[in-house]
C-alpha cells in the first residue's frame, strides 16, 4: 500500500461495484468488499481485496462506496453498516428525492455524505471515458477526491445531494430519446431493405450536426426569445406529420414520432408556429 493509499470499503459487487473495487485495487488502495452473495468477491480477493463478513466490517474503512441495485435494497445495508462518523459515497442510481432522503438520514447519523451517479458502463470505470457526477458535501468530496479520481473524471455539481440524480436522469433522457429515434429510423429504412450497416454512418454524421444545434437552443430557452429566421416550429411539426404518415404507410409503429408530433402540435396550437423549436419547452414545462 503506497503512502497516499487509503482504505476503501465497497458495498455491493454487482457489475458496477466489482468494476469500482477493481479500479481501486489497480490504483493501489486497500480495498475491503462486502456483497450479499460473497462468491462474487472471488476475482477481487485474488487481486488483494479483503472480504468483509458484514457491511459494518467494510465500513471501518477511510471511505465507503455503496453501489447496490436500488435505494430500497441499499437502505438496510447502510443501516447495518454503522457508518456514524464515517464517510459514505453513495453510487447507487435513483431519483433526486431518494438521494436527498439518504442525505438527510446520513446527516442525522453524523455520516459525511456525497451522492454520486456514474455516467459510464462498468468496462469504462477507471478509464478517461468515465465521468461521475457528485452532489452533497463539498468538503467530503474534496477530502475523497483522490479516491474518486481513480474511478472516472469526478464532477462536483453543488451542495444539493439530489443534483447528481437530476443530471443523470436528464442526460439518460437524451440518450433514450436518441436511441428511440435511431431505432425508429432503422425500422423505417429497413422497410426498403436498407441495412443498419449502410444507414448508421449517415445517422452518426447527422447526429453530430444535430448536436451543433444544442447551444443555440439553450440560449433561446435561457432568454425566452424564440424568434427564428432558420427553421420555424410549424414546418417541423408538418415534417413530423409526414414521418408519422410514412411510418404508417410503410407498416411500422408510430409511437416514437407520434409522441413528439402531439407535443409539437400543441406548441403550434398555443401560438408558437412561427417560433423556433426551442419554444416547445413552454409546452413541456
Ligand atoms: P447488478 O450487477 O445487478 O448488481 C446489483 C447489486 O445489488 C449486487 O451487488 C447485488 O447483490 C445487490 N443487491 C440486489 N438486491 C439486494 C438486496 N436485497 N440486498 C443486498 N444486496 C442486493 O447491478 P449493477 O449494474 O452493478 O448496478 C449497480 C448500480 O449502479 C445501480 O444503481 C445502477 O443503476 C448503477 N449503474 C449501473 C451501470 C451499468 O452499466 N451497470 C451504469 C451506471 C450506473 P448480489 O450480488 O448478492 O445479487
Short mmCIF file of C-alpha atoms and ligand atoms in Angstrom, two decimals:
data_model
loop_
_atom_site.label_atom_id
_atom_site.label_comp_id
_atom_site.label_asym_id
_atom_site.label_seq_id
_atom_site.Cartn_x
_atom_site.Cartn_y
_atom_site.Cartn_z
CA UNK A 1 0.00 0.00 0.00
CA UNK A 2 1.59 3.32 -1.13
CA UNK A 3 1.80 6.45 1.01
CA UNK A 4 -1.30 8.08 -0.47
CA UNK A 5 -3.32 4.84 -0.49
CA UNK A 6 -6.48 4.71 1.57
CA UNK A 7 -8.66 2.02 3.00
CA UNK A 8 -11.77 1.93 0.86
CA UNK A 9 -14.87 -0.11 1.64
CA UNK A 10 -17.08 -1.18 -1.24
CA UNK A 11 -20.64 -2.31 -0.51
CA UNK A 12 -22.11 -4.17 -3.49
CA UNK A 13 -20.18 -6.25 -6.01
CA UNK A 14 -22.59 -6.35 -8.91
CA UNK A 15 -21.30 -5.45 -12.37
CA UNK A 16 -20.62 -1.86 -11.33
CA UNK A 17 -19.46 -2.40 -7.74
CA UNK A 18 -16.94 -5.02 -8.88
CA UNK A 19 -15.59 -2.60 -11.51
CA UNK A 20 -15.23 0.15 -8.87
CA UNK A 21 -13.40 -2.18 -6.48
CA UNK A 22 -11.18 -3.43 -9.32
CA UNK A 23 -10.15 0.11 -10.31
CA UNK A 24 -9.36 0.98 -6.69
CA UNK A 25 -7.19 -2.14 -6.33
CA UNK A 26 -5.45 -1.22 -9.58
CA UNK A 27 -4.61 2.20 -8.10
CA UNK A 28 -3.04 0.58 -5.03
CA UNK A 29 -5.77 1.26 -2.48
CA UNK A 30 -6.52 -1.13 0.36
CA UNK A 31 -9.96 -2.41 -0.60
CA UNK A 32 -12.38 -4.22 1.68
CA UNK A 33 -15.50 -5.52 -0.03
CA UNK A 34 -18.92 -6.74 1.06
CA UNK A 35 -21.60 -8.33 -1.08
CA UNK A 36 -24.83 -10.16 -0.26
CA UNK A 37 -23.50 -13.07 -2.33
CA UNK A 38 -19.85 -13.32 -1.20
CA UNK A 39 -18.98 -15.62 -4.10
CA UNK A 40 -18.79 -12.58 -6.39
CA UNK A 41 -15.79 -11.30 -4.42
CA UNK A 42 -13.56 -14.15 -5.69
CA UNK A 43 -11.71 -12.38 -8.50
CA UNK A 44 -11.20 -9.28 -6.34
CA UNK A 45 -9.80 -11.33 -3.44
CA UNK A 46 -7.33 -12.87 -5.91
CA UNK A 47 -6.16 -9.31 -6.65
CA UNK A 48 -5.65 -8.42 -2.98
CA UNK A 49 -9.03 -7.23 -1.74
CA UNK A 50 -10.22 -8.30 1.72
CA UNK A 51 -13.67 -9.78 2.26
CA UNK A 52 -15.88 -8.28 4.94
CA UNK A 53 -18.38 -10.67 6.52
CA UNK A 54 -20.81 -7.82 7.25
CA UNK A 55 -21.47 -4.32 5.88
CA UNK A 56 -20.20 -2.94 9.23
CA UNK A 57 -16.85 -4.65 8.70
CA UNK A 58 -16.43 -2.95 5.32
CA UNK A 59 -17.50 0.37 6.85
CA UNK A 60 -14.47 0.64 9.11
CA UNK A 61 -12.52 1.99 6.09
CA UNK A 62 -11.49 5.66 5.49
CA UNK A 63 -14.26 5.95 2.92
CA UNK A 64 -17.14 3.66 1.97
CA UNK A 65 -18.61 3.42 -1.53
CA UNK A 66 -22.05 1.92 -1.91
CA UNK A 67 -23.26 0.59 -5.26
CA UNK A 68 -26.34 -1.61 -4.98
CA UNK A 69 -29.16 -2.16 -7.42
CA UNK A 70 -31.68 0.30 -5.91
CA UNK A 71 -32.14 2.66 -2.95
CA UNK A 72 -34.64 0.23 -1.46
CA UNK A 73 -32.12 -2.61 -1.41
CA UNK A 74 -29.41 -0.25 -0.23
CA UNK A 75 -31.09 1.25 2.85
CA UNK A 76 -30.97 -1.83 5.13
CA UNK A 77 -27.34 -2.39 4.09
CA UNK A 78 -26.40 1.19 5.00
CA UNK A 79 -28.27 0.94 8.28
CA UNK A 80 -26.40 -2.28 9.11
CA UNK A 81 -23.08 -0.66 8.21
CA UNK A 82 -22.89 1.54 11.33
CA UNK A 83 -21.41 4.48 9.43
CA UNK A 84 -21.69 7.16 12.14
CA UNK A 85 -18.65 9.47 12.00
CA UNK A 86 -17.53 7.90 8.71
CA UNK A 87 -17.63 8.93 5.07
CA UNK A 88 -20.14 7.47 2.62
CA UNK A 89 -20.15 7.97 -1.14
CA UNK A 90 -23.41 6.63 -2.49
CA UNK A 91 -23.10 5.48 -6.12
CA UNK A 92 -26.46 3.72 -6.39
CA UNK A 93 -28.68 5.28 -9.08
CA UNK A 94 -32.06 6.69 -8.06
CA UNK A 95 -34.25 9.77 -8.02
CA UNK A 96 -33.22 13.17 -6.61
CA UNK A 97 -35.75 12.65 -3.82
CA UNK A 98 -34.21 9.31 -2.85
CA UNK A 99 -30.74 10.88 -2.78
CA UNK A 100 -31.94 13.78 -0.60
CA UNK A 101 -33.67 11.33 1.70
CA UNK A 102 -30.45 9.36 2.25
CA UNK A 103 -28.52 12.65 2.70
CA UNK A 104 -30.98 13.64 5.43
CA UNK A 105 -30.64 10.25 7.10
CA UNK A 106 -26.82 10.43 6.82
CA UNK A 107 -26.78 13.87 8.42
CA UNK A 108 -28.96 12.61 11.29
CA UNK A 109 -26.43 9.79 11.83
CA UNK A 110 -23.34 12.04 11.68
CA UNK A 111 -22.18 10.50 8.39
CA UNK A 112 -20.16 12.61 5.92
CA UNK A 113 -22.12 12.13 2.72
CA UNK A 114 -21.70 12.59 -1.00
CA UNK A 115 -24.15 11.30 -3.60
CA UNK A 116 -22.81 10.29 -6.99
CA UNK A 117 -24.09 8.92 -10.28
CA UNK A 118 -21.96 7.01 -12.72
CA UNK A 119 -22.17 8.12 -16.34
CA UNK A 120 -20.35 5.06 -17.68
CA UNK A 121 -20.63 1.32 -18.11
CA UNK A 122 -18.57 -0.96 -15.83
CA UNK A 123 -15.98 -1.53 -18.58
CA UNK A 124 -15.32 2.24 -18.67
CA UNK A 125 -14.59 2.58 -14.93
CA UNK A 126 -11.02 3.69 -14.30
CA UNK A 127 -10.61 4.95 -17.89
CA UNK A 128 -10.76 8.56 -19.16
CA UNK A 129 -14.15 7.81 -20.78
CA UNK A 130 -15.88 7.54 -17.37
CA UNK A 131 -17.43 10.59 -15.74
CA UNK A 132 -19.04 10.52 -12.30
CA UNK A 133 -21.25 13.37 -11.11
CA UNK A 134 -21.46 14.30 -7.42
CA UNK A 135 -23.60 16.43 -5.13
CA UNK A 136 -23.68 16.92 -1.37
CA UNK A 137 -20.90 17.94 1.00
CA UNK A 138 -18.14 19.69 -0.95
CA UNK A 139 -15.73 19.26 1.96
CA UNK A 140 -16.29 15.50 1.92
CA UNK A 141 -15.96 15.43 -1.87
CA UNK A 142 -12.67 17.34 -1.72
CA UNK A 143 -11.34 15.07 1.03
CA UNK A 144 -12.03 11.95 -1.08
CA UNK A 145 -11.16 13.40 -4.48
CA UNK A 146 -8.00 11.29 -4.74
CA UNK A 147 -10.08 8.10 -4.40
CA UNK A 148 -12.90 9.30 -6.65
CA UNK A 149 -10.47 10.30 -9.41
CA UNK A 150 -9.45 6.67 -9.75
CA UNK A 151 -12.98 5.72 -10.83
CA UNK A 152 -13.54 8.34 -13.53
CA UNK A 153 -13.50 12.11 -14.02
CA UNK A 154 -15.22 13.49 -10.89
CA UNK A 155 -17.52 16.49 -11.42
CA UNK A 156 -18.94 18.24 -8.36
CA UNK A 157 -22.32 19.86 -9.08
CA UNK A 158 -23.31 21.52 -5.79
CA UNK A 159 -24.45 21.12 -2.20
CA UNK A 160 -27.85 19.63 -3.10
CA UNK A 161 -27.43 15.85 -2.77
CA UNK A 162 -30.22 15.38 -5.36
CA UNK A 163 -28.37 17.20 -8.15
CA UNK A 164 -26.37 14.24 -9.43
CA UNK A 165 -29.52 12.12 -9.81
CA UNK A 166 -31.26 15.02 -11.56
CA UNK A 167 -28.42 15.40 -14.09
CA UNK A 168 -28.26 11.61 -14.50
CA UNK A 169 -31.92 11.31 -15.46
CA UNK A 170 -31.76 14.39 -17.71
CA UNK A 171 -28.74 13.01 -19.56
CA UNK A 172 -30.17 9.49 -19.79
CA UNK A 173 -33.35 11.05 -21.20
CA UNK A 174 -31.29 12.46 -24.06
CA UNK A 175 -29.73 9.04 -24.61
CA UNK A 176 -33.05 7.17 -24.60
CA UNK A 177 -34.73 9.70 -26.91
CA UNK A 178 -31.80 9.48 -29.31
CA UNK A 179 -31.86 5.69 -29.24
CA UNK A 180 -35.64 5.68 -29.75
CA UNK A 181 -35.24 7.97 -32.77
CA UNK A 182 -32.44 5.83 -34.16
CA UNK A 183 -34.37 2.58 -33.75
CA UNK A 184 -37.39 4.15 -35.44
CA UNK A 185 -35.14 5.26 -38.29
CA UNK A 186 -33.65 1.76 -38.66
CA UNK A 187 -37.14 0.26 -38.74
CA UNK A 188 -38.25 2.79 -41.35
CA UNK A 189 -35.34 2.44 -43.76
CA UNK A 190 -35.40 -1.31 -43.08
CA UNK A 191 -38.83 -1.50 -44.73
CA UNK A 192 -36.98 -0.86 -48.01
CA UNK A 193 -34.13 -3.25 -47.28
CA UNK A 194 -31.62 -0.63 -46.09
CA UNK A 195 -29.35 -2.32 -43.54
CA UNK A 196 -28.16 -0.82 -40.23
CA UNK A 197 -24.62 -1.18 -41.57
CA UNK A 198 -25.42 1.08 -44.51
CA UNK A 199 -27.53 3.60 -42.61
CA UNK A 200 -25.54 4.03 -39.36
CA UNK A 201 -22.64 6.14 -40.74
CA UNK A 202 -25.15 8.66 -42.13
CA UNK A 203 -27.05 8.70 -38.82
CA UNK A 204 -23.79 9.35 -36.96
CA UNK A 205 -22.78 12.36 -39.02
CA UNK A 206 -26.37 13.69 -38.85
CA UNK A 207 -26.31 13.32 -35.07
CA UNK A 208 -23.13 15.37 -34.83
CA UNK A 209 -24.81 18.12 -36.94
CA UNK A 210 -27.87 17.98 -34.64
CA UNK A 211 -25.54 18.27 -31.62
CA UNK A 212 -24.39 21.59 -33.09
CA UNK A 213 -27.93 22.98 -32.63
CA UNK A 214 -27.94 22.46 -28.86
CA UNK A 215 -26.07 25.61 -27.74
CA UNK A 216 -28.42 27.82 -29.80
CA UNK A 217 -31.49 26.07 -28.37
CA UNK A 218 -30.06 26.53 -24.88
CA UNK A 219 -29.57 30.27 -25.48
CA UNK A 220 -33.17 30.64 -26.67
CA UNK A 221 -34.53 28.69 -23.71
CA UNK A 222 -32.46 30.78 -21.29
CA UNK A 223 -33.68 34.07 -22.77
CA UNK A 224 -37.23 33.02 -23.66
CA UNK A 225 -36.70 34.75 -27.05
CA UNK A 226 -37.82 32.24 -29.68
CA UNK A 227 -37.63 34.33 -32.87
CA UNK A 228 -36.03 32.45 -35.75
CA UNK A 229 -35.02 33.05 -39.33
CA UNK A 230 -33.70 29.49 -39.67
CA UNK A 231 -36.45 26.92 -39.10
CA UNK A 232 -39.90 27.56 -37.64
CA UNK A 233 -41.83 25.12 -35.47
CA UNK A 234 -44.80 24.80 -37.88
CA UNK A 235 -42.52 23.46 -40.64
CA UNK A 236 -41.04 20.94 -38.21
CA UNK A 237 -44.48 19.92 -36.92
CA UNK A 238 -45.55 19.33 -40.53
CA UNK A 239 -42.40 17.26 -41.07
CA UNK A 240 -43.24 15.14 -38.06
CA UNK A 241 -46.69 14.60 -39.56
CA UNK A 242 -45.01 13.31 -42.74
CA UNK A 243 -42.84 10.95 -40.68
CA UNK A 244 -45.87 9.55 -38.83
CA UNK A 245 -47.80 9.17 -42.10
CA UNK A 246 -44.89 7.47 -43.87
CA UNK A 247 -44.22 5.15 -40.92
CA UNK A 248 -47.85 4.06 -41.00
CA UNK A 249 -47.78 3.62 -44.80
CA UNK A 250 -44.60 1.51 -44.55
CA UNK A 251 -46.30 -0.68 -41.94
CA UNK A 252 -44.24 0.15 -38.86
CA UNK A 253 -45.22 1.56 -35.45
CA UNK A 254 -45.60 5.30 -34.91
CA UNK A 255 -45.17 5.55 -31.13
CA UNK A 256 -41.84 7.40 -31.19
CA UNK A 257 -42.64 10.19 -33.68
CA UNK A 258 -46.33 10.37 -32.67
CA UNK A 259 -45.37 11.41 -29.11
CA UNK A 260 -43.30 14.27 -30.49
CA UNK A 261 -45.94 15.16 -33.06
CA UNK A 262 -48.51 15.54 -30.30
CA UNK A 263 -46.15 17.83 -28.37
CA UNK A 264 -45.16 19.96 -31.37
CA UNK A 265 -48.80 20.28 -32.49
CA UNK A 266 -49.76 21.52 -29.02
CA UNK A 267 -47.00 24.14 -29.15
CA UNK A 268 -48.19 25.29 -32.60
CA UNK A 269 -51.78 25.49 -31.29
CA UNK A 270 -50.51 27.59 -28.38
CA UNK A 271 -49.19 30.15 -30.88
CA UNK A 272 -45.56 29.10 -31.33
CA UNK A 273 -45.83 28.09 -35.01
CA UNK A 274 -43.56 30.90 -36.21
CA UNK A 275 -41.14 30.43 -33.35
CA UNK A 276 -38.06 28.22 -33.13
CA UNK A 277 -38.27 24.58 -31.95
CA UNK A 278 -36.91 25.79 -28.59
CA UNK A 279 -40.39 27.22 -27.86
CA UNK A 280 -41.72 23.65 -27.38
CA UNK A 281 -40.26 23.84 -23.87
CA UNK A 282 -43.20 26.08 -22.96
CA UNK A 283 -45.50 23.06 -23.52
CA UNK A 284 -43.21 20.72 -21.57
CA UNK A 285 -42.95 22.97 -18.52
P1 LIG B 1 -26.11 -5.58 -10.67
O1 LIG B 1 -24.99 -6.17 -11.44
O2 LIG B 1 -27.48 -6.11 -10.87
O3 LIG B 1 -25.73 -5.69 -9.11
C1 LIG B 1 -26.69 -5.38 -8.12
C2 LIG B 1 -26.02 -5.36 -6.77
O4 LIG B 1 -27.03 -5.09 -5.78
C3 LIG B 1 -25.36 -6.69 -6.38
O5 LIG B 1 -24.26 -6.42 -5.54
C4 LIG B 1 -26.47 -7.37 -5.60
O6 LIG B 1 -26.05 -8.34 -4.70
C5 LIG B 1 -27.02 -6.17 -4.83
N1 LIG B 1 -28.36 -6.40 -4.32
C6 LIG B 1 -29.50 -6.52 -5.01
N2 LIG B 1 -30.54 -6.73 -4.19
C7 LIG B 1 -30.03 -6.76 -2.93
C8 LIG B 1 -30.58 -6.93 -1.63
N3 LIG B 1 -31.90 -7.11 -1.46
N4 LIG B 1 -29.75 -6.86 -0.57
C9 LIG B 1 -28.42 -6.66 -0.73
N5 LIG B 1 -27.83 -6.51 -1.93
C10 LIG B 1 -28.62 -6.54 -3.01
O7 LIG B 1 -26.22 -4.00 -10.91
P2 LIG B 1 -25.06 -3.01 -11.35
O8 LIG B 1 -25.00 -2.94 -12.84
O9 LIG B 1 -23.82 -3.30 -10.58
O10 LIG B 1 -25.70 -1.61 -10.86
C11 LIG B 1 -25.50 -1.14 -9.54
C12 LIG B 1 -25.90 0.34 -9.52
O11 LIG B 1 -25.07 1.06 -10.43
C13 LIG B 1 -27.35 0.57 -9.95
O12 LIG B 1 -27.94 1.57 -9.17
C14 LIG B 1 -27.19 1.04 -11.40
O13 LIG B 1 -28.25 1.86 -11.83
C15 LIG B 1 -25.89 1.82 -11.31
N6 LIG B 1 -25.26 1.96 -12.63
C16 LIG B 1 -25.00 0.83 -13.37
C17 LIG B 1 -24.45 0.98 -14.64
C18 LIG B 1 -24.15 -0.23 -15.52
O14 LIG B 1 -23.91 -0.04 -16.70
N7 LIG B 1 -24.15 -1.44 -14.96
C19 LIG B 1 -24.16 2.28 -15.13
C20 LIG B 1 -24.39 3.38 -14.33
C21 LIG B 1 -24.96 3.21 -13.08
P3 LIG B 1 -25.94 -9.88 -5.19
O15 LIG B 1 -24.65 -9.99 -5.95
O16 LIG B 1 -25.94 -10.66 -3.91
O17 LIG B 1 -27.13 -10.17 -6.05
#
